Amino acid sequence: MLLSVRKISKTFPVSRGLLGNPTSFVRALEEVSFDVEQGRITGVVGESGCGKSTLGRCVVGLHEPSEGSVWWGGEDLFKMDVRKRRALQRRFQMVFQNPFASLNPRQKVREILFETLEVHGLLGANERISFTKDLLEKVGLQTGDLEKYPHEFSGGQRQRIGVARALVGQPELIVLDEPVSSLDVSVQASILNLLAGLNRVQKISYLFISHDLKVVGYLSERVMVMYLGRIVEEGLTAQVLQNPRHPYTKVLLAASDGKSVPVKGEPPSPVNKPPGCSFHTRCPYAEKRCFEETQELAVVDQSLKVACWKWDHL
Amino acid sequence: MVLRGVNLAIHEGECLALVGESGCGKSMTALSILNLLPSPPMEIRSGKILFKKQNLKDLTETDWRKLRGKEIGIIFQEPFTSLNPVIRVGEQIEEVLRIHSNIPVGEIRTSVYRLLTDVGLSDPERISEQYPHQLSGGMCQRVMIAIAIAGNPSLLIADEPTTALDVTVQAQILDLLFQMKEKFRLSVLFITHDLRVVRNHADRVAILYAGQVVEEGPPEKLFDHPQHPYTEGLLESLPEFSHKGRPLYSIPGAVPSPFAPKKGCAFAERCPKVENKCRQLEPDLNEKNKGHWVRCYYPSEK
Ligand SMILES: Nc1ncnc2c1ncn2[C@@H]1O[C@H](COP(=O)(O)OP(=O)(O)OP(=O)(O)O)[C@@H](O)[C@H]1O
Ligand SMILES: [Mg+2]
């Protein structure tokens, strides 16, 4: 298995008291487990604050989970020695949401792309130029763009630079954190086409994060729906989108079609999560049991998992 | 020029959606209706804005102030930045009522609570004592709607009112907006980049490209039988599960600069159907079918 995530939780201290001791905590992730196979696209969808970015960061090692483990090709990421981890790091890359903030404005594209090559001591000086030129063409930019600065590019082009940077180390997995959210639909379409092509031709796997179920559904083979730090439904995209089982997935699906939704209010704060199933405060089907029992993600049908005891009678 | 020859009509009780990508002039249209363009550098060179048969361009700044907020309610994209951060939300609504309604002073509080209840905020006594930062984005946007309808307007201008909100909250705010529209028989100018939202809510849709309306019509016609290649392109670039495995259409090139206009059709550079004629002379907006207008020499035959 290329990537395995086992029961990871992540807690952040939020406010601090007088002595600098944390006084409250956010449970940004709660007991999240899943696998990503070689060459697959796995989508992660959910609303703001549900823990998508935190999950992405844990997967590439930018955050260490408070509990649980992350396995890269059968090796425990947070237990392996530094040398090994550095060597593996280039195979697990991340592309960030904001194409304006994620590139160093003082670096030329060439310097941005060379960085990974230098860190890992890849290729000789002469090969580096031709390698990065090929890379730029692969992501739909021009070789002349090597000598330009990020501000000389549009939002869509910057996101292509972000993708090129992730590709430098010839990764096996790229975590894409909302790579198209800030783009207009026609530009978004061209980036989605690029990503789909790279996956098809080079068999690179993605953990593709978005709040937009349409985008996730278009690109991913499997989908994980998150709510308040937990996966509430996970399965093949066709299963999840055509016959959603969790009440929250049903709501997301309706909302993504521009239809009205049967929920009230907004997601509760992750600092004070409601007991039982976190969705019960907004769920139109909630009963007593939902307030009392945490709902574990359980297999309901072949490879479909749902965290709702009422999944079968909604 | 950022806007060129935009003609729009909104009828009583109707929702007109103005759709376009960033930089197409959507918000400019709203701001010019409201006389809120920063001037200089912006000015309205020509044209009329008729509101209940009165040309708004003839108004003085004092008249304008009376009109905005009373006859015309406004909701902007960022609920946090459009509310005053240092004034309790109840007082902000009160102020609108004091200026724009003739509700007796003694009844203003009750009216504030009623408005807050109208926009779906239970516990109005507590909410009205809070500052904007103590409320969530969705609640702020509900307060904005309360303020917008407080003066009992006949026209509501909503500029990307839900873009900053979470998807499930977006859906709730849209529901609320359209409930209010029905309840108070409001006309709505709804500005958005989101085609999916428009389909379910608008009575008419106008697609804006480079400061011009390129297609206008009822949503069913416009979505099922788009006539302008730009509209077609936009619709085909929307990702759908059913389209999986096939590349999405992506409109080549970028929106032209408003400061270097070329002759001919503004979309010519990016159009798959472009002919010589298109580069020579700009097409007019023509009525292709009843109520369905298109600015193109070669509209789709679909
Ligand atoms: N470094 C941090 N310190 C403290 N709290 C954090 C930190 N990073 C994230 N959080 C909190 O953890 C929760 C999950 O955040 P995260 O950014 O993962 O959500 P998200 O799903 O990516 O949201 P969005 O859609 O807005 O990007 C939030 O409540 C957030 O405030
Ligand atoms: Mg995020």
XYZ file of C-alpha atoms and ligand atoms in Angstrom:
648
model
C 0.000 0.000 0.000
C 1.362 3.388 -0.999
C -0.159 5.277 1.923
C -1.864 3.985 5.039
C -3.279 6.214 7.709
C -4.198 4.518 10.964
C -6.426 6.115 13.563
C -4.757 9.482 13.480
C -6.009 12.261 15.725
C -4.643 15.766 15.927
C -5.172 18.143 18.811
C -4.158 21.802 18.714
C -3.973 24.040 21.773
C -6.028 27.155 21.064
C -6.171 29.805 23.749
C -3.425 30.126 26.317
C -3.697 31.212 29.921
C -1.457 33.685 31.747
C 1.426 31.286 32.117
C 1.273 30.243 28.522
C -0.411 26.981 29.332
C -3.075 25.907 26.893
C -6.557 26.334 28.328
C -8.543 24.728 25.552
C -7.953 22.424 22.628
C -9.251 21.807 19.118
C -9.683 18.224 18.052
C -8.979 18.878 14.394
C -8.818 15.187 13.460
C -10.388 12.257 15.144
C -9.398 8.624 14.554
C -9.003 8.951 10.809
C -7.972 5.809 8.924
C -7.752 5.093 5.221
C -5.486 3.711 2.497
C -4.413 5.083 -0.839
C -3.338 2.583 -3.489
C -0.709 3.303 -6.089
C -2.061 5.390 -8.958
C -5.400 6.179 -7.319
C -7.119 9.510 -6.725
C -8.797 9.776 -3.356
C -10.959 12.828 -2.734
C -11.518 14.496 0.629
C -14.544 16.743 0.922
C -16.092 18.739 3.759
C -16.797 22.225 5.013
C -14.433 24.806 6.381
C -12.699 23.711 9.573
C -13.544 20.010 9.279
C -9.854 19.122 9.252
C -9.059 18.594 5.568
C -5.852 20.623 5.524
C -4.737 19.172 8.840
C -5.191 15.708 7.386
C -3.201 16.641 4.289
C -0.392 18.059 6.393
C -0.220 14.969 8.569
C -0.016 12.757 5.500
C 3.061 14.541 4.129
C 4.618 14.923 7.575
C 4.149 18.681 8.033
C 2.184 17.948 11.211
C 2.792 15.065 13.540
C -0.496 13.482 14.610
C -1.216 13.467 18.341
C -2.213 9.826 18.081
C -2.087 7.170 15.397
C 0.331 6.530 12.570
C 1.022 7.335 8.950
C 2.687 4.701 6.761
C 4.581 5.500 3.589
C 4.933 2.355 1.519
C 4.884 0.178 4.640
C 7.177 2.370 6.772
C 6.013 4.346 9.770
C 6.631 7.997 8.818
C 7.106 9.263 12.344
C 9.323 6.409 13.458
C 11.771 6.245 10.577
C 15.208 7.840 10.948
C 15.850 11.325 9.579
C 17.960 10.223 6.602
C 15.390 7.770 5.415
C 12.590 10.235 5.884
C 14.383 12.901 3.927
C 14.964 10.463 1.118
C 11.319 9.412 1.036
C 9.984 12.949 1.435
C 10.371 13.814 -2.227
C 7.954 11.023 -3.107
C 5.212 12.568 -0.934
C 4.523 16.145 -1.989
C 1.917 18.798 -1.343
C 0.298 21.561 -3.428
C -1.280 24.326 -1.395
C -4.574 26.101 -1.781
C -3.542 29.662 -2.292
C -1.445 30.037 -5.436
C -0.546 33.587 -4.399
C 0.798 32.826 -0.965
C 2.435 29.469 -1.531
C 5.235 30.635 -3.829
C 8.135 32.751 -2.633
C 7.716 36.084 -4.477
C 11.476 36.692 -4.562
C 12.320 33.422 -6.242
C 12.287 32.911 -9.976
C 10.468 29.828 -11.238
C 13.860 28.274 -11.938
C 14.948 28.710 -8.326
C 11.624 27.395 -7.045
C 11.992 24.248 -9.122
C 15.711 23.769 -8.433
C 15.208 23.762 -4.698
C 14.014 20.160 -4.478
C 16.724 19.017 -6.881
C 19.377 20.661 -4.738
C 18.016 19.407 -1.425
C 18.036 15.847 -2.706
C 21.158 16.239 -4.805
C 19.346 15.105 -7.914
C 20.788 15.510 -11.413
C 23.858 17.424 -12.484
C 23.832 21.154 -13.189
C 23.374 20.710 -16.944
C 20.602 18.177 -16.698
C 18.690 20.306 -14.235
C 17.865 22.980 -16.803
C 16.572 20.583 -19.409
C 14.677 18.607 -16.780
C 12.863 21.701 -15.467
C 12.129 22.905 -18.986
C 10.445 19.597 -19.757
C 8.553 19.877 -16.524
C 7.204 23.323 -17.360
C 5.965 22.094 -20.706
C 4.354 19.134 -19.029
C 2.290 21.445 -16.813
C 1.340 23.717 -19.700
C 3.808 26.556 -19.181
C 6.577 27.732 -21.464
C 10.286 27.151 -21.092
C 10.821 30.936 -21.146
C 8.808 31.096 -17.903
C 11.802 29.712 -15.979
C 13.272 33.182 -15.589
C 10.044 34.832 -14.422
C 8.795 35.645 -10.923
C 5.474 34.395 -9.514
C 3.803 37.807 -9.748
C 4.155 37.700 -13.516
C 1.662 34.841 -13.706
C -2.126 34.565 -13.408
C -3.755 32.513 -10.634
C -4.159 29.462 -12.847
C -0.561 29.639 -14.052
C 0.725 29.940 -10.509
C -1.145 26.830 -9.598
C 0.635 25.129 -12.515
C 3.938 26.255 -11.021
C 2.823 24.732 -7.717
C 2.118 21.462 -9.499
C 5.466 21.608 -11.303
C 7.242 22.132 -7.976
C 5.501 19.076 -6.554
C 6.517 17.053 -9.626
C 10.235 17.849 -9.406
C 11.048 14.960 -7.089
C 9.019 12.518 -9.217
C 6.548 11.850 -6.427
C 4.283 8.869 -6.021
C 1.693 10.788 -4.025
C 0.686 14.443 -4.153
C -1.618 15.964 -1.579
C -3.534 18.699 -3.375
C -5.159 21.063 -0.878
C -7.980 22.945 -2.634
C -5.866 23.473 -5.745
C -8.702 24.943 -7.809
C -10.873 26.685 -5.226
C -9.717 30.201 -5.942
C -9.980 29.885 -9.708
C -12.728 30.779 -12.180
C -14.528 27.776 -13.670
C -12.850 27.906 -17.051
C -9.380 28.078 -15.493
C -10.387 25.452 -12.948
C -11.303 23.137 -15.816
C -7.844 23.413 -17.353
C -6.115 22.605 -14.040
C -8.416 19.619 -13.482
C -7.558 18.399 -16.977
C -3.859 18.752 -16.208
C -4.191 16.803 -12.967
C -6.293 14.064 -14.544
C -3.703 13.724 -17.311
C -0.744 13.469 -14.940
C -2.517 10.790 -12.978
C -3.413 8.831 -16.103
C -0.021 9.038 -17.786
C 2.373 8.989 -14.837
C 0.222 7.019 -12.379
C 0.819 9.560 -9.646
C -1.642 9.163 -6.762
C -3.463 12.108 -5.283
C -5.089 12.921 -2.032
C -7.339 15.568 -3.507
C -8.861 17.984 -0.994
C -11.789 20.238 -1.826
C -14.953 21.677 -0.315
C -16.634 21.195 -3.692
C -18.264 17.810 -4.114
C -18.607 18.351 -7.865
C -14.879 18.800 -8.314
C -14.046 15.855 -6.065
C -16.627 13.679 -7.807
C -15.263 14.503 -11.226
C -11.667 13.654 -10.404
C -11.629 11.005 -7.686
C -12.119 7.271 -7.692
C -12.858 7.183 -4.006
C -14.335 9.885 -1.808
C -14.050 10.551 1.902
C -16.594 12.915 3.417
C -15.410 14.680 6.573
C -17.369 16.421 9.288
C -15.793 17.964 12.381
C -12.583 15.987 12.198
C -14.084 12.605 11.367
C -14.700 10.683 8.191
C -18.461 10.137 8.077
C -18.676 8.321 4.749
C -16.095 6.717 2.509
C -16.431 4.709 -0.657
C -16.232 4.582 -4.421
C -17.253 7.904 -5.902
C -20.150 6.281 -7.743
C -21.504 4.806 -4.493
C -21.141 7.983 -2.492
C -22.486 10.392 -5.108
C -25.273 8.303 -6.544
C -26.534 6.752 -3.363
C -25.226 8.711 -0.395
C -25.946 7.036 2.933
C -24.840 9.494 5.563
C -27.295 12.368 6.167
C -24.434 14.863 5.904
C -23.382 13.537 2.493
C -26.987 13.897 1.326
C -26.927 17.527 2.437
C -23.607 18.249 0.718
C -24.868 16.687 -2.473
C -28.053 18.783 -2.516
C -26.096 21.945 -1.736
C -23.617 21.260 -4.518
C -26.512 21.112 -6.996
C -27.709 24.516 -5.797
C -30.751 22.934 -4.132
C -32.155 23.704 -0.723
C -30.967 21.596 2.175
C -32.812 20.201 5.173
C -30.271 21.308 7.777
C -30.245 24.218 10.143
C -27.352 26.233 11.468
C -23.644 25.917 10.957
C -21.079 23.348 12.006
C -20.426 23.599 15.766
C -17.009 24.752 16.933
C -14.419 21.974 17.004
C -13.381 23.303 20.412
C -16.658 22.208 21.979
C -17.787 19.292 19.933
C -21.203 17.949 20.763
C -21.225 14.510 22.416
C -22.398 11.480 20.470
C -22.497 11.875 16.708
C -21.102 15.351 15.931
C -23.718 15.895 13.253
C -26.695 15.342 15.553
C -27.146 19.078 16.243
C -27.984 19.658 12.591
C -29.237 16.282 11.453
C -32.893 16.118 10.403
C -33.049 12.432 11.432
C -31.388 12.622 14.852
C -32.805 10.531 17.692
C -31.830 9.950 21.296
C -29.208 7.373 20.412
C -27.429 9.883 18.176
C -26.810 12.232 21.124
C -25.390 9.459 23.242
C -23.246 7.234 21.067
C -20.232 8.193 19.007
C -20.721 6.815 15.516
C -17.804 4.761 14.269
C -17.095 4.410 10.575
C -18.300 0.907 9.691
C -18.475 -1.119 6.509
C -22.063 -1.266 5.303
C -21.762 -2.506 1.760
C -18.666 -3.953 0.101
C -16.211 -1.084 0.230
C -18.640 1.571 1.458
C -18.202 2.804 5.007
C -20.670 5.003 6.865
C -20.648 6.462 10.368
C -24.382 6.448 11.017
C -26.428 3.706 12.615
C -29.489 4.801 10.642
C -27.786 4.568 7.254
C -30.154 1.859 6.068
C -33.462 3.543 6.912
C -33.174 7.133 5.777
C -14.089 50.996 -20.489
C -15.105 48.476 -17.908
C -18.797 48.396 -18.717
C -20.036 48.997 -22.220
C -23.658 49.454 -23.163
C -25.131 47.264 -20.473
C -28.915 47.214 -20.707
C -30.741 45.412 -17.983
C -34.323 45.510 -16.907
C -35.657 44.016 -13.712
C -39.381 43.707 -13.368
C -41.401 43.857 -10.201
C -40.985 40.756 -8.080
C -38.447 39.279 -10.474
C -34.975 37.923 -9.839
C -32.424 38.752 -12.483
C -29.126 36.935 -12.109
C -26.021 38.573 -13.477
C -23.405 35.902 -14.072
C -19.795 36.132 -15.046
C -16.231 35.277 -14.131
C -13.913 37.555 -12.223
C -13.104 40.759 -14.030
C -16.194 40.719 -16.266
C -17.760 43.774 -14.646
C -20.453 42.186 -12.451
C -19.824 44.204 -9.336
C -19.236 47.351 -11.377
C -22.760 47.050 -12.685
C -24.138 46.899 -9.158
C -21.985 49.737 -7.945
C -22.964 51.956 -10.835
C -26.623 51.312 -10.159
C -25.964 52.427 -6.626
C -23.787 55.377 -7.597
C -21.016 53.923 -5.463
C -18.247 53.866 -8.030
C -15.117 55.598 -6.788
C -14.970 58.714 -8.927
C -12.338 59.364 -10.203
C -11.117 57.016 -11.665
C -14.560 55.615 -12.456
C -17.423 57.553 -13.939
C -20.591 56.811 -15.808
C -20.021 58.339 -19.218
C -23.382 57.691 -20.756
C -26.589 55.814 -20.280
C -29.552 55.883 -17.984
C -30.439 54.019 -14.865
C -34.170 54.128 -14.486
C -35.679 53.176 -11.175
C -39.465 53.407 -11.058
C -39.275 55.656 -14.142
C -36.861 58.110 -12.516
C -33.379 58.501 -14.004
C -30.992 57.836 -11.166
C -28.242 59.758 -12.870
C -30.134 62.988 -12.207
C -30.114 62.487 -8.439
C -28.086 64.531 -5.993
C -25.896 62.808 -3.429
C -28.534 63.514 -0.747
C -31.234 61.873 -2.847
C -28.921 58.962 -3.361
C -28.448 58.435 0.308
C -32.193 58.345 0.806
C -32.610 55.866 -1.998
C -29.884 53.452 -0.934
C -31.062 51.574 2.068
C -34.680 52.584 1.673
C -35.806 51.880 -1.868
C -32.815 49.747 -2.702
C -31.363 47.247 -0.228
C -27.857 45.916 -0.669
C -26.089 42.728 0.400
C -22.401 42.307 -0.254
C -20.102 39.315 -0.428
C -18.204 39.730 2.828
C -20.618 39.888 5.722
C -17.854 40.760 8.183
C -16.513 43.731 6.290
C -19.868 45.201 5.391
C -21.147 45.356 8.963
C -19.719 47.968 11.308
C -17.429 46.008 13.646
C -17.792 48.319 16.668
C -21.572 48.662 16.738
C -23.910 46.019 18.137
C -25.954 44.421 15.355
C -29.267 45.458 16.931
C -28.228 49.101 16.820
C -27.160 48.782 13.196
C -30.639 47.616 12.250
C -32.220 50.285 14.463
C -30.332 52.969 12.610
C -31.721 51.884 9.263
C -35.227 51.881 10.703
C -34.778 55.342 12.199
C -33.561 56.834 8.920
C -35.652 54.933 6.438
C -38.959 54.115 8.054
C -41.625 56.001 9.960
C -41.909 53.463 12.732
C -42.471 55.329 16.017
C -39.390 55.389 18.262
C -41.085 53.308 20.943
C -41.684 50.454 18.506
C -38.277 50.330 16.889
C -36.851 47.662 19.225
C -39.808 45.376 18.575
C -39.292 45.872 14.850
C -35.615 44.976 15.181
C -36.541 41.722 16.926
C -39.171 40.968 14.321
C -36.670 41.519 11.507
C -34.121 39.253 13.180
C -36.783 36.570 13.556
C -37.803 37.064 9.919
C -34.271 36.253 8.813
C -34.254 33.067 10.846
C -32.330 34.156 13.931
C -33.983 32.745 16.998
C -33.264 34.520 20.280
C -33.275 38.041 18.737
C -32.864 39.772 22.126
C -29.473 38.152 22.627
C -28.315 38.466 19.009
C -29.081 42.182 18.843
C -26.719 42.774 21.774
C -23.799 41.136 19.965
C -21.033 42.563 17.834
C -20.476 41.178 14.323
C -17.314 39.281 15.292
C -19.304 37.339 17.886
C -21.502 35.895 15.133
C -20.699 33.270 12.517
C -20.458 34.159 8.824
C -23.926 32.789 8.153
C -25.455 34.736 11.036
C -23.752 37.947 9.860
C -25.176 37.420 6.416
C -28.646 36.988 7.970
C -28.132 40.291 9.785
C -27.094 41.885 6.472
C -30.330 40.646 4.938
C -32.284 42.079 7.869
C -30.610 45.451 7.310
C -31.225 45.287 3.584
C -34.953 44.668 3.997
C -35.410 46.977 7.006
C -36.193 50.047 4.879
C -38.860 48.022 3.075
C -37.142 48.313 -0.314
C -38.569 47.311 -3.655
C -35.204 46.289 -5.108
C -32.556 44.157 -3.492
C -29.051 43.985 -4.916
C -27.118 40.944 -3.737
C -23.493 40.827 -4.868
C -22.112 37.289 -4.402
C -23.985 37.089 -1.095
C -22.931 33.536 -0.277
C -19.488 33.137 -1.809
C -17.696 33.541 1.505
C -19.852 30.940 3.253
C -19.714 27.183 3.636
C -21.736 25.183 1.125
C -24.457 24.061 3.522
C -24.744 27.570 4.959
C -24.798 28.997 1.439
C -27.816 26.905 0.625
C -29.631 28.134 3.747
C -28.893 31.797 3.052
C -30.094 31.448 -0.531
C -33.307 29.861 0.691
C -33.776 32.749 3.080
C -33.075 35.359 0.424
C -35.670 33.893 -1.896
C -38.218 33.473 0.892
C -37.800 37.179 1.626
C -38.188 37.960 -2.033
C -41.552 36.183 -2.111
C -42.722 37.506 1.231
C -41.968 41.155 0.503
C -42.458 40.923 -3.278
C -38.937 42.182 -3.862
C -37.172 42.515 -7.153
C -33.697 41.063 -6.890
C -30.514 41.692 -8.828
C -28.453 38.652 -7.952
C -24.805 38.836 -8.905
C -22.842 35.604 -8.910
C -20.227 33.495 -10.620
C -22.042 30.290 -9.695
C -24.114 28.932 -12.542
C -25.584 26.094 -10.516
C -27.135 28.404 -7.952
C -28.678 30.529 -10.668
C -30.427 27.680 -12.346
C -32.674 26.982 -9.384
C -33.419 30.497 -8.269
C -33.395 33.117 -11.032
C -36.307 34.137 -13.223
C -33.932 35.514 -15.807
C -30.196 35.234 -16.325
C -27.796 37.644 -17.985
C -24.292 36.445 -18.835
C -21.725 39.196 -18.674
C -18.469 39.069 -20.600
C -15.909 41.873 -20.758
C -18.391 44.439 -19.504
C -21.229 43.469 -21.835
C -24.282 41.271 -21.696
C -23.610 38.496 -24.221
C -26.674 36.384 -23.544
C -29.876 36.838 -21.623
C -32.914 34.680 -21.097
C -34.865 32.411 -18.793
C -32.639 29.878 -17.013
C -34.174 26.766 -18.627
C -33.445 28.094 -22.109
C -30.043 29.447 -21.270
C -28.849 26.274 -19.565
C -30.394 23.701 -21.872
C -29.916 25.628 -25.113
C -27.078 28.092 -24.615
C -26.660 30.284 -27.689
C -23.470 32.205 -27.083
C -20.179 30.294 -27.350
C -19.050 31.856 -24.061
C -22.115 30.552 -22.219
C -21.632 27.156 -23.838
C -17.992 27.163 -22.794
C -18.818 28.062 -19.199
C -21.402 25.310 -18.925
C -19.105 22.717 -20.440
C -16.292 23.594 -18.085
C -18.366 22.662 -15.010
C -17.118 19.393 -13.526
C -19.737 16.653 -13.127
C -19.434 13.090 -11.944
C -21.146 11.940 -15.142
C -18.319 13.505 -17.131
C -15.612 11.560 -15.330
C -12.719 10.310 -17.413
C -13.299 12.823 -20.197
C -11.469 16.144 -20.282
C -13.497 19.234 -19.423
C -13.842 22.001 -21.943
C -11.687 24.920 -21.002
C -12.092 28.284 -22.692
C -8.684 29.151 -24.126
C -6.960 32.447 -23.358
C -7.977 35.059 -20.836
C -10.491 37.887 -20.405
C -9.324 40.884 -22.498
C -8.121 43.978 -20.713
C -10.825 46.630 -20.360
C -8.212 49.282 -21.074
C -7.172 48.094 -24.513
C -10.423 47.334 -26.313
C -10.150 45.800 -29.759
C -12.650 46.181 -32.536
C -15.113 43.428 -33.192
C -16.578 40.925 -30.776
C -14.874 40.939 -27.364
C -14.949 37.135 -27.264
C -13.454 36.660 -30.758
C -9.943 35.849 -29.495
C -11.183 32.905 -27.456
C -14.060 31.736 -29.615
C -13.990 28.339 -31.336
C -16.388 29.592 -34.011
C -14.714 32.866 -34.847
C -15.019 34.160 -38.427
C -13.613 37.246 -40.131
C -16.780 39.212 -39.569
C -16.442 38.773 -35.796
C -13.121 40.575 -35.767
C -14.469 43.495 -37.778
C -17.695 44.566 -36.183
C -19.138 43.953 -32.769
C -22.443 42.060 -32.904
C -25.577 43.494 -31.283
C -27.679 41.767 -28.710
C -30.446 40.149 -30.774
C -33.592 38.355 -29.731
C -33.070 34.828 -31.038
C -36.202 33.317 -29.523
C -38.847 35.014 -27.485
C -37.170 36.481 -24.408
C -33.814 34.880 -25.275
C -31.185 37.363 -26.408
C -27.720 36.695 -27.755
C -24.803 38.832 -28.906
C -23.313 36.601 -31.592
C -23.332 36.304 -35.386
C -23.251 32.539 -35.211
C -25.399 31.503 -32.274
C -25.709 27.823 -31.558
C -28.349 25.966 -33.545
C -29.204 23.644 -30.658
N -1.902 25.230 13.629
C -3.108 25.249 14.205
N -3.261 25.690 15.471
C -4.478 25.693 16.061
N -5.597 25.262 15.470
C -5.520 24.809 14.214
C -4.273 24.783 13.507
N -4.497 24.279 12.269
C -5.816 24.022 12.202
N -6.440 24.324 13.361
C -7.863 24.138 13.666
O -8.207 22.815 13.338
C -9.485 22.754 12.713
C -9.337 22.115 11.342
O -8.634 23.002 10.509
P -8.256 22.702 8.998
O -7.484 23.853 8.493
O -7.638 21.365 8.902
O -9.687 22.669 8.314
P -10.042 22.629 6.755
O -11.046 21.545 6.599
O -8.830 22.574 5.941
O -10.793 24.022 6.551
P -10.827 24.986 5.257
O -11.861 24.399 4.340
O -11.305 26.280 5.836
O -9.467 25.052 4.670
C -9.993 24.171 12.678
O -10.850 24.367 13.769
C -8.759 25.007 12.793
O -9.054 26.228 13.418
Mg -7.993 23.877 4.452
